[in-house]
mmCIF file of C-alpha atoms in Angstrom:
data_model
loop_
_atom_site.group_PDB
_atom_site.id
_atom_site.type_symbol
_atom_site.label_atom_id
_atom_site.label_comp_id
_atom_site.label_asym_id
_atom_site.label_seq_id
_atom_site.Cartn_x
_atom_site.Cartn_y
_atom_site.Cartn_z
ATOM 1 C CA MET A 864 -5.406 -41.228 -47.682
ATOM 2 C CA GLY A 865 -4.209 -43.193 -50.727
ATOM 3 C CA ASN A 866 -6.628 -41.267 -52.940
ATOM 4 C CA LEU A 867 -4.986 -37.985 -51.888
ATOM 5 C CA LEU A 868 -1.464 -38.958 -52.877
ATOM 6 C CA PRO A 869 -1.808 -38.702 -56.689
ATOM 7 C CA PRO A 870 -3.168 -35.118 -56.666
ATOM 8 C CA MET A 871 -0.523 -34.110 -54.131
ATOM 9 C CA LEU A 872 2.247 -35.600 -56.225
ATOM 10 C CA GLU A 873 0.922 -33.886 -59.338
ATOM 11 C CA ASN A 874 0.962 -30.464 -57.693
ATOM 12 C CA VAL A 875 4.049 -30.475 -55.494
ATOM 13 C CA SER A 876 4.190 -26.682 -55.271
ATOM 14 C CA ALA A 877 0.658 -26.381 -53.902
ATOM 15 C CA THR A 878 1.274 -29.240 -51.485
ATOM 16 C CA ALA A 879 4.450 -27.589 -50.192
ATOM 17 C CA SER A 880 2.589 -24.326 -49.690
ATOM 18 C CA LEU A 881 -0.162 -26.114 -47.774
ATOM 19 C CA ILE A 882 2.329 -27.881 -45.532
ATOM 20 C CA SER A 883 4.177 -24.609 -44.890
ATOM 21 C CA ALA A 884 0.893 -22.928 -43.986
ATOM 22 C CA LEU A 885 0.000 -25.735 -41.579
ATOM 23 C CA ILE A 886 3.425 -25.551 -39.933
ATOM 24 C CA ALA A 887 3.188 -21.756 -39.640
ATOM 25 C CA ALA A 888 -0.281 -22.056 -38.105
ATOM 26 C CA ALA A 889 0.955 -24.649 -35.609
ATOM 27 C CA VAL A 890 3.937 -22.491 -34.653
ATOM 28 C CA ALA A 891 1.685 -19.437 -34.244
ATOM 29 C CA PHE A 892 -0.679 -21.425 -32.014
ATOM 30 C CA ILE A 893 2.201 -22.639 -29.833
ATOM 31 C CA VAL A 894 3.637 -19.124 -29.554
ATOM 32 C CA LEU A 895 0.198 -17.746 -28.626
ATOM 33 C CA ALA A 896 -0.286 -20.436 -25.979
ATOM 34 C CA LEU A 897 3.160 -19.739 -24.510
ATOM 35 C CA ASN A 898 2.524 -15.986 -24.478
ATOM 36 C CA GLN A 899 -0.811 -16.469 -22.724
ATOM 37 C CA SER A 900 0.778 -18.782 -20.170
ATOM 38 C CA PHE A 901 3.586 -16.289 -19.532
ATOM 39 C CA SER A 902 1.095 -13.431 -19.273
ATOM 40 C CA ARG A 903 -1.050 -15.326 -16.746
ATOM 41 C CA ARG A 904 2.027 -16.164 -14.691
ATOM 42 C CA GLN A 905 3.131 -12.526 -14.663
ATOM 43 C CA GLN A 906 -0.342 -11.393 -13.622
ATOM 44 C CA ARG A 907 -0.357 -13.953 -10.823
ATOM 45 C CA ILE A 908 3.056 -12.774 -9.599
ATOM 46 C CA GLN A 909 1.974 -9.126 -9.701
ATOM 47 C CA PHE A 910 -1.138 -10.025 -7.698
ATOM 48 C CA LEU A 911 0.535 -12.242 -5.091
ATOM 49 C CA GLN A 912 3.781 -10.306 -4.556
ATOM 50 C CA PRO A 913 2.117 -7.540 -2.487
ATOM 51 C CA LYS A 914 0.251 -10.203 -0.485
ATOM 52 C CA LEU A 915 3.494 -11.985 0.372
ATOM 53 C CA GLU A 916 5.134 -8.689 1.280
ATOM 54 C CA GLU A 917 2.164 -7.817 3.508
ATOM 55 C CA LEU A 918 2.514 -11.171 5.268
ATOM 56 C CA TYR A 919 6.216 -10.522 5.788
ATOM 57 C CA LEU A 920 5.485 -7.081 7.294
ATOM 58 C CA LEU A 921 2.917 -8.638 9.621
ATOM 59 C CA MET A 922 5.602 -11.028 10.828
ATOM 60 C CA ASN A 923 7.798 -8.017 11.577
ATOM 61 C CA GLU A 924 4.947 -6.582 13.654
ATOM 62 C CA VAL A 925 4.706 -9.846 15.577
ATOM 63 C CA ALA A 926 8.464 -9.776 16.207
ATOM 64 C CA GLU A 927 8.332 -6.183 17.465
ATOM 65 C CA ARG A 928 5.365 -6.944 19.730
ATOM 66 C CA ASN A 929 7.104 -10.039 21.067
ATOM 67 C CA THR A 930 10.187 -8.035 22.035
ATOM 68 C CA ARG A 931 8.159 -5.210 23.577
ATOM 69 C CA LEU A 932 5.919 -7.527 25.580
ATOM 70 C CA PHE A 933 8.848 -9.608 26.771
ATOM 71 C CA LYS A 934 10.552 -6.534 28.216
ATOM 72 C CA LEU A 935 7.358 -5.382 29.910
ATOM 73 C CA LEU A 936 6.660 -8.839 31.317
ATOM 74 C CA VAL A 937 10.166 -9.262 32.712
ATOM 75 C CA ALA A 938 10.138 -5.791 34.247
ATOM 76 C CA SER A 939 6.655 -6.391 35.711
ATOM 77 C CA THR A 940 7.673 -9.675 37.337
ATOM 78 C CA HIS A 941 10.523 -7.807 39.042
ATOM 79 C CA GLY A 942 8.297 -5.198 40.621
ATOM 80 C CA ASP A 943 8.444 -2.412 38.031
ATOM 81 C CA LEU A 944 5.080 -0.730 38.646
ATOM 82 C CA GLY A 945 5.441 1.479 35.578
ATOM 83 C CA ALA A 946 5.889 -1.556 33.343
ATOM 84 C CA LYS A 947 2.944 -3.294 35.003
ATOM 85 C CA GLN A 948 0.715 -0.263 34.446
ATOM 86 C CA GLU A 949 1.830 0.008 30.823
ATOM 87 C CA LEU A 950 1.121 -3.680 30.312
ATOM 88 C CA ASP A 951 -2.328 -3.380 31.877
ATOM 89 C CA SER A 952 -3.154 -0.334 29.757
ATOM 90 C CA LEU A 953 -2.492 -2.068 26.452
ATOM 91 C CA ASP A 954 -5.483 -2.709 24.243
ATOM 92 C CA GLU A 955 -6.271 -6.416 24.471
ATOM 93 C CA LEU A 956 -6.648 -6.853 20.702
ATOM 94 C CA ALA A 957 -3.200 -5.371 20.152
ATOM 95 C CA ALA A 958 -1.512 -6.927 23.199
ATOM 96 C CA TYR A 959 -2.661 -10.452 22.398
ATOM 97 C CA GLY A 960 -2.100 -10.036 18.671
ATOM 98 C CA HIS A 961 -5.680 -10.731 17.594
ATOM 99 C CA LEU A 962 -5.736 -8.136 14.805
ATOM 100 C CA THR A 963 -2.427 -9.265 13.367
ATOM 101 C CA ALA A 964 -3.463 -12.901 13.652
ATOM 102 C CA LYS A 965 -6.670 -12.320 11.681
ATOM 103 C CA LYS A 966 -4.774 -10.674 8.842
ATOM 104 C CA MET A 967 -2.196 -13.468 8.780
ATOM 105 C CA VAL A 968 -4.880 -16.150 8.744
ATOM 106 C CA MET A 969 -6.626 -14.443 5.833
ATOM 107 C CA LEU A 970 -3.440 -14.167 3.764
ATOM 108 C CA VAL A 971 -2.320 -17.714 4.471
ATOM 109 C CA ARG A 972 -5.678 -19.400 3.900
ATOM 110 C CA LEU A 973 -6.648 -17.438 0.805
ATOM 111 C CA TYR A 974 -3.317 -17.074 -0.965
ATOM 112 C CA PHE A 975 -0.544 -19.154 0.626
ATOM 113 C CA PRO A 976 -2.113 -22.326 2.114
ATOM 114 C CA LYS A 977 1.232 -24.128 1.963
ATOM 115 C CA LEU A 978 2.319 -21.957 4.919
ATOM 116 C CA SER A 979 -0.552 -23.217 7.101
ATOM 117 C CA ARG A 980 1.525 -25.701 9.078
ATOM 118 C CA ILE A 981 4.296 -23.328 10.154
ATOM 119 C CA HIS A 982 1.951 -20.424 10.847
ATOM 120 C CA GLN A 983 -0.073 -22.678 13.182
ATOM 121 C CA HIS A 984 3.115 -23.405 15.127
ATOM 122 C CA LEU A 985 3.708 -19.653 15.350
ATOM 123 C CA PHE A 986 0.214 -19.090 16.701
ATOM 124 C CA ALA A 987 0.701 -21.832 19.279
ATOM 125 C CA ALA A 988 3.877 -20.108 20.496
ATOM 126 C CA GLU A 989 2.064 -16.771 20.700
ATOM 127 C CA ARG A 990 -0.750 -18.352 22.706
ATOM 128 C CA GLN A 991 1.810 -19.634 25.191
ATOM 129 C CA LEU A 992 3.165 -16.112 25.726
ATOM 130 C CA SER A 993 -0.372 -14.711 25.960
ATOM 131 C CA GLN A 994 -1.132 -17.254 28.684
ATOM 132 C CA HIS A 995 1.727 -15.874 30.768
ATOM 133 C CA MET A 996 0.405 -12.340 30.250
ATOM 134 C CA TRP A 997 -2.944 -13.490 31.567
ATOM 135 C CA GLU A 998 -1.333 -15.195 34.545
ATOM 136 C CA LEU A 999 0.484 -11.993 35.441
ATOM 137 C CA SER A 1000 -2.728 -9.980 35.204
ATOM 138 C CA THR A 1001 -4.358 -12.349 37.723
ATOM 139 C CA GLY A 1002 -1.457 -12.110 40.168
ATOM 140 C CA ASP A 1003 0.127 -15.451 39.296
ATOM 141 C CA ILE A 1004 3.646 -14.294 38.474
ATOM 142 C CA PRO A 1005 5.427 -16.499 35.877
ATOM 143 C CA SER A 1006 9.090 -17.318 36.325
ATOM 144 C CA LEU A 1007 11.818 -15.591 34.334
ATOM 145 C CA GLU A 1008 12.795 -18.905 32.751
ATOM 146 C CA THR A 1009 9.210 -19.452 31.602
ATOM 147 C CA LEU A 1010 9.058 -16.028 29.972
ATOM 148 C CA ILE A 1011 12.397 -16.527 28.237
ATOM 149 C CA GLU A 1012 11.235 -19.864 26.863
ATOM 150 C CA ALA A 1013 7.880 -18.521 25.659
ATOM 151 C CA SER A 1014 9.261 -15.390 24.006
ATOM 152 C CA GLY A 1015 12.182 -17.305 22.511
ATOM 153 C CA ASN A 1016 9.789 -19.847 21.030
ATOM 154 C CA VAL A 1017 7.835 -17.076 19.286
ATOM 155 C CA GLY A 1018 11.049 -15.696 17.824
ATOM 156 C CA HIS A 1019 12.111 -19.187 16.741
ATOM 157 C CA MET A 1020 8.847 -19.814 14.875
ATOM 158 C CA LEU A 1021 9.081 -16.422 13.207
ATOM 159 C CA ARG A 1022 12.543 -17.263 11.910
ATOM 160 C CA LEU A 1023 11.355 -20.621 10.595
ATOM 161 C CA MET A 1024 8.329 -19.089 8.884
ATOM 162 C CA GLU A 1025 10.553 -16.487 7.236
ATOM 163 C CA GLN A 1026 12.932 -19.260 6.180
ATOM 164 C CA GLU A 1027 10.099 -21.235 4.580
ATOM 165 C CA MET A 1028 8.798 -18.162 2.768
ATOM 166 C CA VAL A 1029 12.219 -17.284 1.354
ATOM 167 C CA ASN A 1030 13.082 -20.855 0.347
ATOM 168 C CA ASN A 1031 9.769 -21.286 -1.487
ATOM 169 C CA GLN A 1032 9.156 -17.801 -2.822
ATOM 170 C CA GLY A 1033 8.910 -18.920 -6.458
ATOM 171 C CA ILE A 1034 6.381 -21.635 -5.619
ATOM 172 C CA LEU A 1035 4.303 -19.375 -3.380
ATOM 173 C CA LEU A 1036 4.093 -16.747 -6.126
ATOM 174 C CA GLY A 1037 3.538 -19.275 -8.901
ATOM 175 C CA ALA A 1038 6.615 -17.867 -10.634
ATOM 176 C CA SER A 1039 8.374 -21.160 -11.292
ATOM 177 C CA SER A 1040 7.567 -23.063 -14.482
ATOM 178 C CA LEU A 1041 9.561 -26.059 -13.263
ATOM 179 C CA LEU A 1042 8.206 -28.758 -10.983
ATOM 180 C CA ARG A 1043 9.953 -27.990 -7.723
ATOM 181 C CA ARG A 1044 9.415 -29.624 -4.371
ATOM 182 C CA TYR A 1045 8.053 -27.372 -1.655
ATOM 183 C CA ARG A 1046 10.575 -27.263 1.183
ATOM 184 C CA SER A 1047 8.713 -27.167 4.484
ATOM 185 C CA VAL A 1048 10.620 -26.711 7.719
ATOM 186 C CA THR A 1049 11.289 -30.041 9.344
ATOM 187 C CA LYS A 1050 10.039 -31.394 12.649
ATOM 188 C CA GLU A 1051 13.626 -31.298 13.919
ATOM 189 C CA GLU A 1052 13.908 -27.598 13.051
ATOM 190 C CA ILE A 1053 10.620 -26.815 14.814
ATOM 191 C CA GLU A 1054 11.648 -28.682 17.953
ATOM 192 C CA GLY A 1055 15.215 -27.342 17.878
ATOM 193 C CA VAL A 1056 14.576 -24.103 19.749
ATOM 194 C CA PRO A 1057 17.998 -22.502 20.358
ATOM 195 C CA PRO A 1058 19.027 -21.697 23.937
ATOM 196 C CA PRO A 1059 18.837 -18.045 25.058
ATOM 197 C CA PRO A 1060 21.970 -16.010 24.310
ATOM 198 C CA ASP A 1061 24.489 -15.315 27.005
ATOM 199 C CA GLY A 1062 24.328 -11.812 28.402
ATOM 200 C CA PRO A 1063 23.639 -9.655 31.457
ATOM 201 C CA PRO A 1064 20.860 -10.706 33.822
ATOM 202 C CA LEU A 1065 17.517 -9.993 32.273
ATOM 203 C CA ALA A 1066 16.221 -8.646 35.559
ATOM 204 C CA ASN A 1067 18.421 -5.602 35.029
ATOM 205 C CA MET A 1068 17.384 -4.945 31.455
ATOM 206 C CA LYS A 1069 16.088 -1.435 30.791
ATOM 207 C CA ARG A 1070 12.951 -0.727 28.855
#
């Protein structure tokens, strides 16, 4: 290094040009790296955004099915033969949510594994409601309170899953360049199923 100093001092102009070139090259490299990083992030967002939207739409399907099945189950337990026939005529894959569940599992496992915990709680709630459907089909009529609890639990888990998706959208899409903590729903929130709303007797509800 000491041997390089005399020539550099003798030709200050050339040395300054070399240093400027090195600085320019370093800046260009940094800019290129940042542009590539930004481009990859944008590509990831563009790829994952439709997947997250598809998952959200599947949750809407689950919510609609939950409401429809709840009405049919309540009406069936109160002797509505039309509701019972409609319930029995439903395709099992659709009635028990198997097709929707497969799509949700694929999206969560492949693209959004951080949602695994809450989506498993949702599936557990759906299984509970499906069990009551099976009981009714075998002649073992579930109580109104049991149906309200099961259907309400499905709705509760759907709300919590939506909450977790919204609160962590940037992390799920890989859109955030900052280190942010993933905010999972808490055990207290999962166990805190709200009571059913006040209203007219469900036995009199119309389909």
